[in-house]
Amino acid sequence: MNSKPQSFTILGVDPGSRITGFGLVRVSQGQIVHVSHGVIVMDAGGGFSGRMLELGSAFAEVIGKYRPDHVAIEKIFLGKNADSAFKLGHARGVVMYEALRGGAQVFEYATRLVKKGVTGDGGASKEQVQAVLKALLRIDKINRLDASDALAMACHHAYEMQKKAVVGRAIEL
């Protein structure tokens, strides 16, 4: 029986073709601790393929700096604009590639599921999610909603991993 508490770093990602949010948490002995958060803003003048190259390079730096064990990324959703969905898919692909290349495991979650997991309401506003995260992670300010969406992704993944650990321990009994 493995009673040793697991410790790992999770990088949550809110991908976008112009702005990508990221948020890092560390899970240790059942506690979720804020590490960092921010956004990657791509140069709008670089054209779409240039922005994807810029995203890959910047995200590789984030991966290299923090060495996350897990990367939790937003699942693709089809809205009213197919072109936007395709661009989001490309950004997700770049992020997933760099995460895997950096040695992280990749997990995907639907936005509504993440909002429900963090706030209790799958239809919560971005501002509501941000307010809950500031209280949960004991941080004063999250400058961008993209970053708080990414932190929500990381926290939700932490909850999922904690649930799996509890179920695993129950099965061992």
PDB file of C-alpha atoms in Angstrom:
ATOM      1  CA  MET A   1       0.000   0.000   0.000  1.00  0.00           C
ATOM      2  CA  ASN A   2       1.353   3.435  -1.021  1.00  0.00           C
ATOM      3  CA  SER A   3       0.618   5.874   1.819  1.00  0.00           C
ATOM      4  CA  LYS A   4       3.203   8.410   0.695  1.00  0.00           C
ATOM      5  CA  PRO A   5       1.514  11.684  -0.324  1.00  0.00           C
ATOM      6  CA  GLN A   6       1.982  12.602  -3.950  1.00  0.00           C
ATOM      7  CA  SER A   7       3.305  16.019  -4.944  1.00  0.00           C
ATOM      8  CA  PHE A   8       3.029  17.446  -8.447  1.00  0.00           C
ATOM      9  CA  THR A   9       2.822  20.656 -10.452  1.00  0.00           C
ATOM     10  CA  ILE A  10      -0.112  21.395 -12.743  1.00  0.00           C
ATOM     11  CA  LEU A  11      -0.116  23.947 -15.540  1.00  0.00           C
ATOM     12  CA  GLY A  12      -3.602  25.004 -16.604  1.00  0.00           C
ATOM     13  CA  VAL A  13      -4.011  26.536 -20.045  1.00  0.00           C
ATOM     14  CA  ASP A  14      -6.715  28.702 -21.615  1.00  0.00           C
ATOM     15  CA  PRO A  15      -5.576  28.550 -25.240  1.00  0.00           C
ATOM     16  CA  GLY A  16      -6.201  31.263 -27.784  1.00  0.00           C
ATOM     17  CA  SER A  17      -4.826  32.345 -31.131  1.00  0.00           C
ATOM     18  CA  ARG A  18      -4.133  35.877 -29.863  1.00  0.00           C
ATOM     19  CA  ILE A  19      -3.948  35.495 -26.059  1.00  0.00           C
ATOM     20  CA  THR A  20      -3.222  32.291 -24.148  1.00  0.00           C
ATOM     21  CA  GLY A  21      -3.635  32.225 -20.389  1.00  0.00           C
ATOM     22  CA  PHE A  22      -1.581  29.998 -18.118  1.00  0.00           C
ATOM     23  CA  GLY A  23      -1.780  29.217 -14.426  1.00  0.00           C
ATOM     24  CA  LEU A  24       0.408  26.996 -12.273  1.00  0.00           C
ATOM     25  CA  VAL A  25      -0.425  25.305  -9.003  1.00  0.00           C
ATOM     26  CA  ARG A  26       1.497  22.870  -6.856  1.00  0.00           C
ATOM     27  CA  VAL A  27      -0.338  20.054  -5.088  1.00  0.00           C
ATOM     28  CA  SER A  28       1.397  18.707  -2.016  1.00  0.00           C
ATOM     29  CA  GLN A  29      -0.065  16.788   0.924  1.00  0.00           C
ATOM     30  CA  GLY A  30      -3.573  17.546  -0.310  1.00  0.00           C
ATOM     31  CA  GLN A  31      -3.023  21.312  -0.494  1.00  0.00           C
ATOM     32  CA  ILE A  32      -3.294  23.362  -3.685  1.00  0.00           C
ATOM     33  CA  VAL A  33      -0.815  26.244  -3.720  1.00  0.00           C
ATOM     34  CA  HIS A  34      -0.556  29.024  -6.305  1.00  0.00           C
ATOM     35  CA  VAL A  35       2.809  29.135  -8.096  1.00  0.00           C
ATOM     36  CA  SER A  36       2.358  31.596 -10.953  1.00  0.00           C
ATOM     37  CA  HIS A  37      -0.013  32.825 -13.630  1.00  0.00           C
ATOM     38  CA  GLY A  38       0.039  35.056 -16.663  1.00  0.00           C
ATOM     39  CA  VAL A  39      -0.732  35.421 -20.333  1.00  0.00           C
ATOM     40  CA  ILE A  40       1.100  34.963 -23.587  1.00  0.00           C
ATOM     41  CA  VAL A  41       0.073  37.762 -25.956  1.00  0.00           C
ATOM     42  CA  MET A  42       0.928  37.097 -29.577  1.00  0.00           C
ATOM     43  CA  ASP A  43       1.843  39.879 -32.021  1.00  0.00           C
ATOM     44  CA  ALA A  44      -1.318  40.669 -33.996  1.00  0.00           C
ATOM     45  CA  GLY A  45       0.781  41.830 -36.938  1.00  0.00           C
ATOM     46  CA  GLY A  46       2.516  38.486 -37.353  1.00  0.00           C
ATOM     47  CA  GLY A  47      -0.331  36.735 -39.172  1.00  0.00           C
ATOM     48  CA  PHE A  48      -1.895  33.541 -37.911  1.00  0.00           C
ATOM     49  CA  SER A  49       1.028  31.201 -38.638  1.00  0.00           C
ATOM     50  CA  GLY A  50       3.450  33.679 -37.088  1.00  0.00           C
ATOM     51  CA  ARG A  51       1.313  33.842 -33.960  1.00  0.00           C
ATOM     52  CA  MET A  52       1.336  30.041 -33.711  1.00  0.00           C
ATOM     53  CA  LEU A  53       5.140  30.036 -33.960  1.00  0.00           C
ATOM     54  CA  GLU A  54       5.268  32.743 -31.283  1.00  0.00           C
ATOM     55  CA  LEU A  55       2.861  30.748 -29.070  1.00  0.00           C
ATOM     56  CA  GLY A  56       4.979  27.606 -29.412  1.00  0.00           C
ATOM     57  CA  SER A  57       8.158  29.409 -28.507  1.00  0.00           C
ATOM     58  CA  ALA A  58       6.668  31.263 -25.533  1.00  0.00           C
ATOM     59  CA  PHE A  59       4.848  28.186 -24.232  1.00  0.00           C
ATOM     60  CA  ALA A  60       8.034  26.117 -24.501  1.00  0.00           C
ATOM     61  CA  GLU A  61       9.684  28.717 -22.243  1.00  0.00           C
ATOM     62  CA  VAL A  62       6.893  28.357 -19.665  1.00  0.00           C
ATOM     63  CA  ILE A  63       7.235  24.557 -19.793  1.00  0.00           C
ATOM     64  CA  GLY A  64      11.015  24.811 -19.450  1.00  0.00           C
ATOM     65  CA  LYS A  65      10.844  27.223 -16.538  1.00  0.00           C
ATOM     66  CA  TYR A  66       8.234  25.410 -14.432  1.00  0.00           C
ATOM     67  CA  ARG A  67       8.561  21.764 -15.575  1.00  0.00           C
ATOM     68  CA  PRO A  68       4.912  20.830 -14.877  1.00  0.00           C
ATOM     69  CA  ASP A  69       4.010  17.194 -14.366  1.00  0.00           C
ATOM     70  CA  HIS A  70       0.525  17.714 -15.800  1.00  0.00           C
ATOM     71  CA  VAL A  71      -0.959  20.179 -18.263  1.00  0.00           C
ATOM     72  CA  ALA A  72      -4.722  20.696 -18.143  1.00  0.00           C
ATOM     73  CA  ILE A  73      -6.172  22.323 -21.234  1.00  0.00           C
ATOM     74  CA  GLU A  74      -9.605  23.453 -22.295  1.00  0.00           C
ATOM     75  CA  LYS A  75     -11.446  21.018 -24.577  1.00  0.00           C
ATOM     76  CA  ILE A  76     -12.460  22.387 -27.918  1.00  0.00           C
ATOM     77  CA  PHE A  77     -16.003  23.597 -28.287  1.00  0.00           C
ATOM     78  CA  LEU A  78     -17.875  24.541 -31.429  1.00  0.00           C
ATOM     79  CA  GLY A  79     -19.448  27.954 -31.156  1.00  0.00           C
ATOM     80  CA  LYS A  80     -21.165  29.997 -33.811  1.00  0.00           C
ATOM     81  CA  ASN A  81     -17.941  30.875 -35.615  1.00  0.00           C
ATOM     82  CA  ALA A  82     -16.258  27.879 -37.261  1.00  0.00           C
ATOM     83  CA  ASP A  83     -13.152  29.906 -38.181  1.00  0.00           C
ATOM     84  CA  SER A  84     -12.593  30.779 -34.501  1.00  0.00           C
ATOM     85  CA  ALA A  85     -13.017  27.116 -33.526  1.00  0.00           C
ATOM     86  CA  PHE A  86     -10.420  26.041 -36.084  1.00  0.00           C
ATOM     87  CA  LYS A  87      -7.959  28.693 -34.888  1.00  0.00           C
ATOM     88  CA  LEU A  88      -8.523  27.583 -31.285  1.00  0.00           C
ATOM     89  CA  GLY A  89      -7.837  24.008 -32.402  1.00  0.00           C
ATOM     90  CA  HIS A  90      -4.507  25.059 -33.879  1.00  0.00           C
ATOM     91  CA  ALA A  91      -3.528  26.893 -30.680  1.00  0.00           C
ATOM     92  CA  ARG A  92      -4.496  23.833 -28.614  1.00  0.00           C
ATOM     93  CA  GLY A  93      -2.361  21.662 -30.894  1.00  0.00           C
ATOM     94  CA  VAL A  94       0.674  23.900 -30.444  1.00  0.00           C
ATOM     95  CA  VAL A  95       0.229  23.910 -26.657  1.00  0.00           C
ATOM     96  CA  MET A  96      -0.295  20.141 -26.485  1.00  0.00           C
ATOM     97  CA  TYR A  97       2.752  19.498 -28.645  1.00  0.00           C
ATOM     98  CA  GLU A  98       5.008  21.675 -26.473  1.00  0.00           C
ATOM     99  CA  ALA A  99       3.594  20.179 -23.259  1.00  0.00           C
ATOM    100  CA  LEU A 100       4.241  16.627 -24.427  1.00  0.00           C
ATOM    101  CA  ARG A 101       7.651  17.566 -25.804  1.00  0.00           C
ATOM    102  CA  GLY A 102       8.460  18.965 -22.351  1.00  0.00           C
ATOM    103  CA  GLY A 103       7.548  15.668 -20.681  1.00  0.00           C
ATOM    104  CA  ALA A 104       4.160  16.596 -19.179  1.00  0.00           C
ATOM    105  CA  GLN A 105       1.013  14.495 -19.297  1.00  0.00           C
ATOM    106  CA  VAL A 106      -1.894  16.302 -20.980  1.00  0.00           C
ATOM    107  CA  PHE A 107      -5.488  16.274 -19.711  1.00  0.00           C
ATOM    108  CA  GLU A 108      -8.517  17.935 -21.291  1.00  0.00           C
ATOM    109  CA  TYR A 109     -11.621  19.338 -19.602  1.00  0.00           C
ATOM    110  CA  ALA A 110     -14.780  21.054 -20.824  1.00  0.00           C
ATOM    111  CA  THR A 111     -15.139  24.642 -19.658  1.00  0.00           C
ATOM    112  CA  ARG A 112     -18.565  24.089 -18.050  1.00  0.00           C
ATOM    113  CA  LEU A 113     -17.189  21.140 -16.067  1.00  0.00           C
ATOM    114  CA  VAL A 114     -14.283  23.255 -14.810  1.00  0.00           C
ATOM    115  CA  LYS A 115     -16.580  26.121 -13.795  1.00  0.00           C
ATOM    116  CA  LYS A 116     -18.841  23.679 -11.958  1.00  0.00           C
ATOM    117  CA  GLY A 117     -15.866  22.058 -10.234  1.00  0.00           C
ATOM    118  CA  VAL A 118     -14.411  25.370  -9.072  1.00  0.00           C
ATOM    119  CA  THR A 119     -17.550  27.410  -8.298  1.00  0.00           C
ATOM    120  CA  GLY A 120     -20.331  24.822  -8.078  1.00  0.00           C
ATOM    121  CA  ASP A 121     -22.048  26.408 -11.103  1.00  0.00           C
ATOM    122  CA  GLY A 122     -21.272  25.344 -14.685  1.00  0.00           C
ATOM    123  CA  GLY A 123     -22.720  28.616 -15.931  1.00  0.00           C
ATOM    124  CA  ALA A 124     -20.644  30.854 -13.652  1.00  0.00           C
ATOM    125  CA  SER A 125     -19.256  34.029 -15.193  1.00  0.00           C
ATOM    126  CA  LYS A 126     -15.533  34.489 -15.707  1.00  0.00           C
ATOM    127  CA  GLU A 127     -15.596  37.122 -12.975  1.00  0.00           C
ATOM    128  CA  GLN A 128     -17.237  34.690 -10.532  1.00  0.00           C
ATOM    129  CA  VAL A 129     -14.590  32.073 -11.316  1.00  0.00           C
ATOM    130  CA  GLN A 130     -11.862  34.656 -10.744  1.00  0.00           C
ATOM    131  CA  ALA A 131     -13.318  35.710  -7.379  1.00  0.00           C
ATOM    132  CA  VAL A 132     -13.460  32.100  -6.157  1.00  0.00           C
ATOM    133  CA  LEU A 133      -9.884  31.455  -7.289  1.00  0.00           C
ATOM    134  CA  LYS A 134      -8.537  34.540  -5.511  1.00  0.00           C
ATOM    135  CA  ALA A 135     -10.089  33.289  -2.274  1.00  0.00           C
ATOM    136  CA  LEU A 136      -9.118  29.646  -2.816  1.00  0.00           C
ATOM    137  CA  LEU A 137      -5.501  30.363  -3.743  1.00  0.00           C
ATOM    138  CA  ARG A 138      -5.122  33.321  -1.363  1.00  0.00           C
ATOM    139  CA  ILE A 139      -3.944  35.750  -4.028  1.00  0.00           C
ATOM    140  CA  ASP A 140      -4.871  39.416  -4.235  1.00  0.00           C
ATOM    141  CA  LYS A 141      -5.001  39.958  -7.957  1.00  0.00           C
ATOM    142  CA  ILE A 142      -5.311  38.074 -11.212  1.00  0.00           C
ATOM    143  CA  ASN A 143      -4.802  40.659 -13.953  1.00  0.00           C
ATOM    144  CA  ARG A 144      -6.455  38.854 -16.871  1.00  0.00           C
ATOM    145  CA  LEU A 145      -9.512  36.638 -17.182  1.00  0.00           C
ATOM    146  CA  ASP A 146      -7.463  34.383 -19.482  1.00  0.00           C
ATOM    147  CA  ALA A 147      -5.079  33.724 -16.592  1.00  0.00           C
ATOM    148  CA  SER A 148      -7.884  33.032 -14.112  1.00  0.00           C
ATOM    149  CA  ASP A 149      -9.509  30.637 -16.612  1.00  0.00           C
ATOM    150  CA  ALA A 150      -6.164  28.818 -16.812  1.00  0.00           C
ATOM    151  CA  LEU A 151      -5.825  28.712 -13.013  1.00  0.00           C
ATOM    152  CA  ALA A 152      -9.366  27.287 -12.851  1.00  0.00           C
ATOM    153  CA  MET A 153      -8.299  24.549 -15.263  1.00  0.00           C
ATOM    154  CA  ALA A 154      -5.291  23.718 -13.050  1.00  0.00           C
ATOM    155  CA  CYS A 155      -7.362  23.699  -9.847  1.00  0.00           C
ATOM    156  CA  HIS A 156     -10.058  21.536 -11.401  1.00  0.00           C
ATOM    157  CA  HIS A 157      -7.425  19.034 -12.499  1.00  0.00           C
ATOM    158  CA  ALA A 158      -6.012  19.026  -8.961  1.00  0.00           C
ATOM    159  CA  TYR A 159      -9.492  18.186  -7.623  1.00  0.00           C
ATOM    160  CA  GLU A 160      -9.822  15.374 -10.155  1.00  0.00           C
ATOM    161  CA  MET A 161      -6.443  13.934  -9.177  1.00  0.00           C
ATOM    162  CA  GLN A 162      -7.350  14.134  -5.482  1.00  0.00           C
ATOM    163  CA  LYS A 163     -10.616  12.267  -6.152  1.00  0.00           C
ATOM    164  CA  LYS A 164      -8.743   9.539  -8.018  1.00  0.00           C
ATOM    165  CA  ALA A 165      -6.269   9.213  -5.131  1.00  0.00           C
ATOM    166  CA  VAL A 166      -9.098   8.842  -2.603  1.00  0.00           C
ATOM    167  CA  VAL A 167     -10.827   6.210  -4.727  1.00  0.00           C
ATOM    168  CA  GLY A 168      -7.506   4.393  -5.226  1.00  0.00           C
ATOM    169  CA  ARG A 169      -6.899   4.274  -1.474  1.00  0.00           C
ATOM    170  CA  ALA A 170     -10.445   2.998  -0.869  1.00  0.00           C
ATOM    171  CA  ILE A 171      -9.934   0.217  -3.410  1.00  0.00           C
ATOM    172  CA  GLU A 172      -6.650  -0.796  -1.708  1.00  0.00           C
ATOM    173  CA  LEU A 173      -8.523  -1.308   1.583  1.00  0.00           C
TER     174      LEU A 173
END
